[in-house]
mmCIF file of N, CA and C in Angstrom:
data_model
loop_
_atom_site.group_PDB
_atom_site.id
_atom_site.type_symbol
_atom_site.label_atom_id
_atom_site.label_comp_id
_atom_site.label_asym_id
_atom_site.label_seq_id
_atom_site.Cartn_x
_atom_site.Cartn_y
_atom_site.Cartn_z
ATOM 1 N N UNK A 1 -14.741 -2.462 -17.864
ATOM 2 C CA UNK A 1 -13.516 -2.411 -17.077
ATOM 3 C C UNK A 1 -12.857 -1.047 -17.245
ATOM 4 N N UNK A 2 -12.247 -0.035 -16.363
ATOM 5 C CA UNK A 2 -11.403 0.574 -16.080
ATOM 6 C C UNK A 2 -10.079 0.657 -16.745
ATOM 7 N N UNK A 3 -9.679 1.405 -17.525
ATOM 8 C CA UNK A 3 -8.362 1.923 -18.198
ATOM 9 C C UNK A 3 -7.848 2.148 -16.285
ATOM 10 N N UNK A 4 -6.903 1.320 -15.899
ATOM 11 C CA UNK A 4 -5.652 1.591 -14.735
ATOM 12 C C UNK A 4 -5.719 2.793 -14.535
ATOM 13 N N UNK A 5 -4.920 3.491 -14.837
ATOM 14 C CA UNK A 5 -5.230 5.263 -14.897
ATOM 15 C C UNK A 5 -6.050 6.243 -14.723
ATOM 16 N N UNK A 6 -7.466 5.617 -15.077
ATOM 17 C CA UNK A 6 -8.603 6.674 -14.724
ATOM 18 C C UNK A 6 -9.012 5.637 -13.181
ATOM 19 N N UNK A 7 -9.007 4.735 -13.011
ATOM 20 C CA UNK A 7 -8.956 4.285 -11.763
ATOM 21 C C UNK A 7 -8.422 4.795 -11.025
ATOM 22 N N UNK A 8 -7.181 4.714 -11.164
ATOM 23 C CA UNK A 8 -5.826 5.854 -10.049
ATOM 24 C C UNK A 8 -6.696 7.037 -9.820
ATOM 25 N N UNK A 9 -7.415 7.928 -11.046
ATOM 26 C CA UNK A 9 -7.561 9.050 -10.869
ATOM 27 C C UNK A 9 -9.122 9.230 -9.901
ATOM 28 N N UNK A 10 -9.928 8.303 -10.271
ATOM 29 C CA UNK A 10 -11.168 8.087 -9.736
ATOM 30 C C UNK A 10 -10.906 7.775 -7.913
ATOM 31 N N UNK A 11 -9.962 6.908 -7.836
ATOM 32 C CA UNK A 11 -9.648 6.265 -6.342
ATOM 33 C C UNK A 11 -9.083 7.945 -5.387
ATOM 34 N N UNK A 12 -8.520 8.281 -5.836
ATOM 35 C CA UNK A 12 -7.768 9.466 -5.540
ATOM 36 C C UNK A 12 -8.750 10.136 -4.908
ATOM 37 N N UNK A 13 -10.016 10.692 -6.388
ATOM 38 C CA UNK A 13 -10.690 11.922 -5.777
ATOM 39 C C UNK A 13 -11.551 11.160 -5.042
ATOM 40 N N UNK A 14 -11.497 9.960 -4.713
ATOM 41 C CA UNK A 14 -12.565 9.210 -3.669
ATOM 42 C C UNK A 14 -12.093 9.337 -2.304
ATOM 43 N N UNK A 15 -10.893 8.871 -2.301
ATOM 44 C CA UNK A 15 -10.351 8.308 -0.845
ATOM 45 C C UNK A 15 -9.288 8.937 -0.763
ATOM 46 N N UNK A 16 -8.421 9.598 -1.508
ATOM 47 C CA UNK A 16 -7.282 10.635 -1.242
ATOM 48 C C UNK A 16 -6.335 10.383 -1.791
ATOM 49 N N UNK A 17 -5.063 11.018 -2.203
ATOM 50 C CA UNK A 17 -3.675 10.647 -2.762
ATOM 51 C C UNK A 17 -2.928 9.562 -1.583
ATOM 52 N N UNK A 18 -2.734 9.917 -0.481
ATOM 53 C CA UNK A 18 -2.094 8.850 0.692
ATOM 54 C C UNK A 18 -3.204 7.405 0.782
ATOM 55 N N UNK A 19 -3.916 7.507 0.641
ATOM 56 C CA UNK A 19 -4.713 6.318 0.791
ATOM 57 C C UNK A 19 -4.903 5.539 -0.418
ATOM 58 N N UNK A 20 -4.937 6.029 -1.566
ATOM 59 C CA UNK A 20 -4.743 5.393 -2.885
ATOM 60 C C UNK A 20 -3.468 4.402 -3.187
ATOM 61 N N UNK A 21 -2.061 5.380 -2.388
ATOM 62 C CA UNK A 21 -1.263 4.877 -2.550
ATOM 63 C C UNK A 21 -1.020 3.368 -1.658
ATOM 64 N N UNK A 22 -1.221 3.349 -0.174
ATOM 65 C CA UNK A 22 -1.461 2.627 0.412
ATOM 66 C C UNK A 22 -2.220 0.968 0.110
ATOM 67 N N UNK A 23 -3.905 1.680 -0.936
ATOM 68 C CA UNK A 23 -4.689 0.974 -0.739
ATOM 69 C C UNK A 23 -3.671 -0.121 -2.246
ATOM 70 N N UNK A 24 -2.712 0.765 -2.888
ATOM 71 C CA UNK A 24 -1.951 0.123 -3.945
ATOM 72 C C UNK A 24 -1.068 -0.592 -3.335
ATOM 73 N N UNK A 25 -0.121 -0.537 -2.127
ATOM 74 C CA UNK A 25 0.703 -1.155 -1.698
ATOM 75 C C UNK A 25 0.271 -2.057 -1.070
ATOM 76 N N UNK A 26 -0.826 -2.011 -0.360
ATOM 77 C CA UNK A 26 -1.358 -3.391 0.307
ATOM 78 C C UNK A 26 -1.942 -4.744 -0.533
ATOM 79 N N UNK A 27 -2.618 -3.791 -1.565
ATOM 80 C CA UNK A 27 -3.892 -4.743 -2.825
ATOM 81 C C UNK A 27 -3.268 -4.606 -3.986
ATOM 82 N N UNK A 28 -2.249 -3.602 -4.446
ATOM 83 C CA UNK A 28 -2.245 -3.872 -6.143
ATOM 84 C C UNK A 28 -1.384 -4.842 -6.599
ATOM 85 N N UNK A 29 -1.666 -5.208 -7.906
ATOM 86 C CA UNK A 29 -1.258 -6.430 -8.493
ATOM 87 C C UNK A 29 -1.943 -7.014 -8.747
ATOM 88 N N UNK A 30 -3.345 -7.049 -8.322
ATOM 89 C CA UNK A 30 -4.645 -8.529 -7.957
ATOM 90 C C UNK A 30 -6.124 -7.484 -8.233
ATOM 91 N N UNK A 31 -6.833 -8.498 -8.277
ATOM 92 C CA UNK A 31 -8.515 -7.615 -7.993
ATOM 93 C C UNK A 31 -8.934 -8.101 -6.565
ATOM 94 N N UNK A 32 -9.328 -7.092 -6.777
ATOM 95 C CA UNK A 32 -10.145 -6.797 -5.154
ATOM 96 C C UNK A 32 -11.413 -6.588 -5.190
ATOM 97 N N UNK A 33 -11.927 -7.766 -4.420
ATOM 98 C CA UNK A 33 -13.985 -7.076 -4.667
ATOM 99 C C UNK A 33 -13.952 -6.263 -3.217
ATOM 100 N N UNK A 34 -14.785 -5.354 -3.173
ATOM 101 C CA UNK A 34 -15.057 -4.325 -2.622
ATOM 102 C C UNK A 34 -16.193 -4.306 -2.011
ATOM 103 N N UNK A 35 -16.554 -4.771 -0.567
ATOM 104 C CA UNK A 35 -17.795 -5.051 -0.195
ATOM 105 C C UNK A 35 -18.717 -3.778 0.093
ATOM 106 N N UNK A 36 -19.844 -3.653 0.197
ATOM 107 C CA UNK A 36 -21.006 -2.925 0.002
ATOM 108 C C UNK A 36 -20.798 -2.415 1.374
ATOM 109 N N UNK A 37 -20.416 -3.584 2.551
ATOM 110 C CA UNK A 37 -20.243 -2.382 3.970
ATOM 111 C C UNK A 37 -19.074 -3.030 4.140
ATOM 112 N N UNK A 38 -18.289 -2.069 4.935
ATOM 113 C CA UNK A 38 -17.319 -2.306 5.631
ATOM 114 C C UNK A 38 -17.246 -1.867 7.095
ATOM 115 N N UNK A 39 -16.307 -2.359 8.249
ATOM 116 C CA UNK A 39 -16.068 -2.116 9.458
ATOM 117 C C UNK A 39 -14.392 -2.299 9.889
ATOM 118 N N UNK A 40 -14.485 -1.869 10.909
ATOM 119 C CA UNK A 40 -13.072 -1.324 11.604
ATOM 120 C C UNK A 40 -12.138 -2.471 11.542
ATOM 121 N N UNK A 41 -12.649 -3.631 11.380
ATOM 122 C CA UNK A 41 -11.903 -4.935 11.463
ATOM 123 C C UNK A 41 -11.726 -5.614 10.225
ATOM 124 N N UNK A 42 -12.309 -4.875 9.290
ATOM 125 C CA UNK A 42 -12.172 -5.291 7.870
ATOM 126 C C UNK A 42 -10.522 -5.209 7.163
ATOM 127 N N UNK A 43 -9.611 -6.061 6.708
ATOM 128 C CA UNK A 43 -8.375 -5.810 6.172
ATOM 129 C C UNK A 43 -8.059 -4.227 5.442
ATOM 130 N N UNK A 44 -9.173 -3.897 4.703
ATOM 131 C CA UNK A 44 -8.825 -2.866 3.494
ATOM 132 C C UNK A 44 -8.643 -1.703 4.479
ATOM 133 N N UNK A 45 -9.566 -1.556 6.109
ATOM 134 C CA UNK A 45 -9.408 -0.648 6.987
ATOM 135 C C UNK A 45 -7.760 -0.541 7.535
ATOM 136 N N UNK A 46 -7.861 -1.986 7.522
ATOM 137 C CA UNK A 46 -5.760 -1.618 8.334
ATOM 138 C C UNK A 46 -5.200 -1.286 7.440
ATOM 139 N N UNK A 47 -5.324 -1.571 5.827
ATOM 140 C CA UNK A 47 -4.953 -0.656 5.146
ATOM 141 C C UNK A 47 -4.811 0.898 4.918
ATOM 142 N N UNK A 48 -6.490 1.567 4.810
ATOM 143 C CA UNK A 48 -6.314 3.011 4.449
ATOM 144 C C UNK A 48 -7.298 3.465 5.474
ATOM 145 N N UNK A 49 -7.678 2.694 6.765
ATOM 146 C CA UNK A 49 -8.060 3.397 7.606
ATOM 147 C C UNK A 49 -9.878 3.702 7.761
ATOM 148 N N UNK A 50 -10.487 3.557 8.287
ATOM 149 C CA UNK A 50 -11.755 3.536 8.335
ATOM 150 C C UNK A 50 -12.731 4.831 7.611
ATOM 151 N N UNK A 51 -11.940 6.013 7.811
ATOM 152 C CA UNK A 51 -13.132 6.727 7.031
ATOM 153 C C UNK A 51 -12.581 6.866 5.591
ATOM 154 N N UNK A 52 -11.208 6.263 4.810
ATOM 155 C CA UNK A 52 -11.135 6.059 3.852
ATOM 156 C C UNK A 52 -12.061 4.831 2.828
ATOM 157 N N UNK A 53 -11.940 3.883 4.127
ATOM 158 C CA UNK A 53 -12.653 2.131 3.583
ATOM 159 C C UNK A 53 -14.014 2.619 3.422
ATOM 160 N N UNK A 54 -14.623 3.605 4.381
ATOM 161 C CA UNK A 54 -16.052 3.688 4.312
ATOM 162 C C UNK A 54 -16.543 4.512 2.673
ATOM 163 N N UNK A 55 -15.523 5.722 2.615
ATOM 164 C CA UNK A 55 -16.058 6.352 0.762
ATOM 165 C C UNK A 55 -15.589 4.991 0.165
ATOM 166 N N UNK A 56 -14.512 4.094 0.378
ATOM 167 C CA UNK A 56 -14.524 3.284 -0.799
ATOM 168 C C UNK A 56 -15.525 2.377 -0.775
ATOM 169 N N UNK A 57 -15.964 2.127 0.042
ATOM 170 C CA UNK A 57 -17.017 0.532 -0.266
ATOM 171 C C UNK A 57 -18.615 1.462 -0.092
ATOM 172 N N UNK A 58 -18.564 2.869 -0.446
ATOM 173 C CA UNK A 58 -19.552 3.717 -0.493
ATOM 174 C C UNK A 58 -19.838 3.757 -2.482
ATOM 175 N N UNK A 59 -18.344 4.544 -2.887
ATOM 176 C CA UNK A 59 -18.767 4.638 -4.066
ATOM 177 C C UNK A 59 -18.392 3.178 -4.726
ATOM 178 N N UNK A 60 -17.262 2.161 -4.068
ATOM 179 C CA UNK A 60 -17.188 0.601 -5.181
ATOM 180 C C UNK A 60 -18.022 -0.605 -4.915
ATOM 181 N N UNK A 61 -18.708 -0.122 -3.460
ATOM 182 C CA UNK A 61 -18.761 -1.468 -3.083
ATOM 183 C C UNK A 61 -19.654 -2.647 -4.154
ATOM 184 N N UNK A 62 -19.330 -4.077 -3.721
ATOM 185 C CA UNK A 62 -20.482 -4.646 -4.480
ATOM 186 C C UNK A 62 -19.331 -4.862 -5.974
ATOM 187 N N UNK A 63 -18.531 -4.041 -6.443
ATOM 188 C CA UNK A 63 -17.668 -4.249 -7.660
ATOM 189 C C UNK A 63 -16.408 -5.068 -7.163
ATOM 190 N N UNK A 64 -15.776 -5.240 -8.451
ATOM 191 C CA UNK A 64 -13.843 -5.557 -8.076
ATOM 192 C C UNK A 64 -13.470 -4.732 -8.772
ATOM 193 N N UNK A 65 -12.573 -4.444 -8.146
ATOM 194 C CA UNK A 65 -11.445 -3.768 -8.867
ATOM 195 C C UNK A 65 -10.473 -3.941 -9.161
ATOM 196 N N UNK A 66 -9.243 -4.156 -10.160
ATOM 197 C CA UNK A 66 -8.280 -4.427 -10.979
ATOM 198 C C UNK A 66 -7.295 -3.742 -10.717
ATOM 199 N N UNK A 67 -6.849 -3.462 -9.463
ATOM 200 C CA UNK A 67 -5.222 -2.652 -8.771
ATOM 201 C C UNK A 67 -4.161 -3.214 -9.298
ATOM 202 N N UNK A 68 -3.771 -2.009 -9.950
ATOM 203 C CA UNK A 68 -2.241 -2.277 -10.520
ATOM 204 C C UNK A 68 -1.334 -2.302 -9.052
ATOM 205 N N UNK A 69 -0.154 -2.726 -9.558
ATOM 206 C CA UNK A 69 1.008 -2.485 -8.506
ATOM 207 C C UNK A 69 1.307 -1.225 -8.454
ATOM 208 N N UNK A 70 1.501 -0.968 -7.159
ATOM 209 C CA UNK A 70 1.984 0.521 -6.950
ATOM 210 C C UNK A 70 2.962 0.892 -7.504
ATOM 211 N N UNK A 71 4.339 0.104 -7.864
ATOM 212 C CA UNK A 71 5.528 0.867 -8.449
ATOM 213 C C UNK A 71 5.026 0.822 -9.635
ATOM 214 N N UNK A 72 4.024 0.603 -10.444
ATOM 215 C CA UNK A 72 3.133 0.588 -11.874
ATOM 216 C C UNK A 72 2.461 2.115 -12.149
ATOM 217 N N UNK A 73 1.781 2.083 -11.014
ATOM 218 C CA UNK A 73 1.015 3.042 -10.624
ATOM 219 C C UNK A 73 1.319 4.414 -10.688
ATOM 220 N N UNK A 74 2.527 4.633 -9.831
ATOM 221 C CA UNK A 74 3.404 5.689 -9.665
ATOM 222 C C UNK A 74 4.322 6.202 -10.780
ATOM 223 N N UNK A 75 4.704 5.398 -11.939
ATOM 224 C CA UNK A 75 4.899 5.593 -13.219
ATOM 225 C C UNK A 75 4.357 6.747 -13.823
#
């Protein structure tokens, strides 16, 4: 499992600072499994947007992940 923090930092250089934050305001608090493909109609996309969802379920897919809450996060 992921120390919170190097997650933040890992998600970041994956999918970006605006989309990290996002993908925290929509999902953190909870785990999230992370499917292997994703598409335009997938939730995590109305979240951070399709070519963000695509690096994430590129480098997580297939895992969960353990999203803190964003006002956690931003700490």
């Amino acid at each position: 499992m992921r120390h919170k923090s190097k997650l933040i930092e890992e998600l970041t250089q994956q999918i970006g600072f605006a989309e990290t934050i996002e993908l925290l305001r929509g999902w953190g608090g909870r785990r999230l499994r992370v499917p292997k493909t994703i598409d335009e109609d997938h939730p995590i996309t109305y979240s951070i947007g399709l070519a963000a969802a695509l690096k994430l379920a590129r480098y997580y897919g297939g895992t969960e992940l353990d999203l803190p809450a964003e006002r956690n996060a931003l700490m």
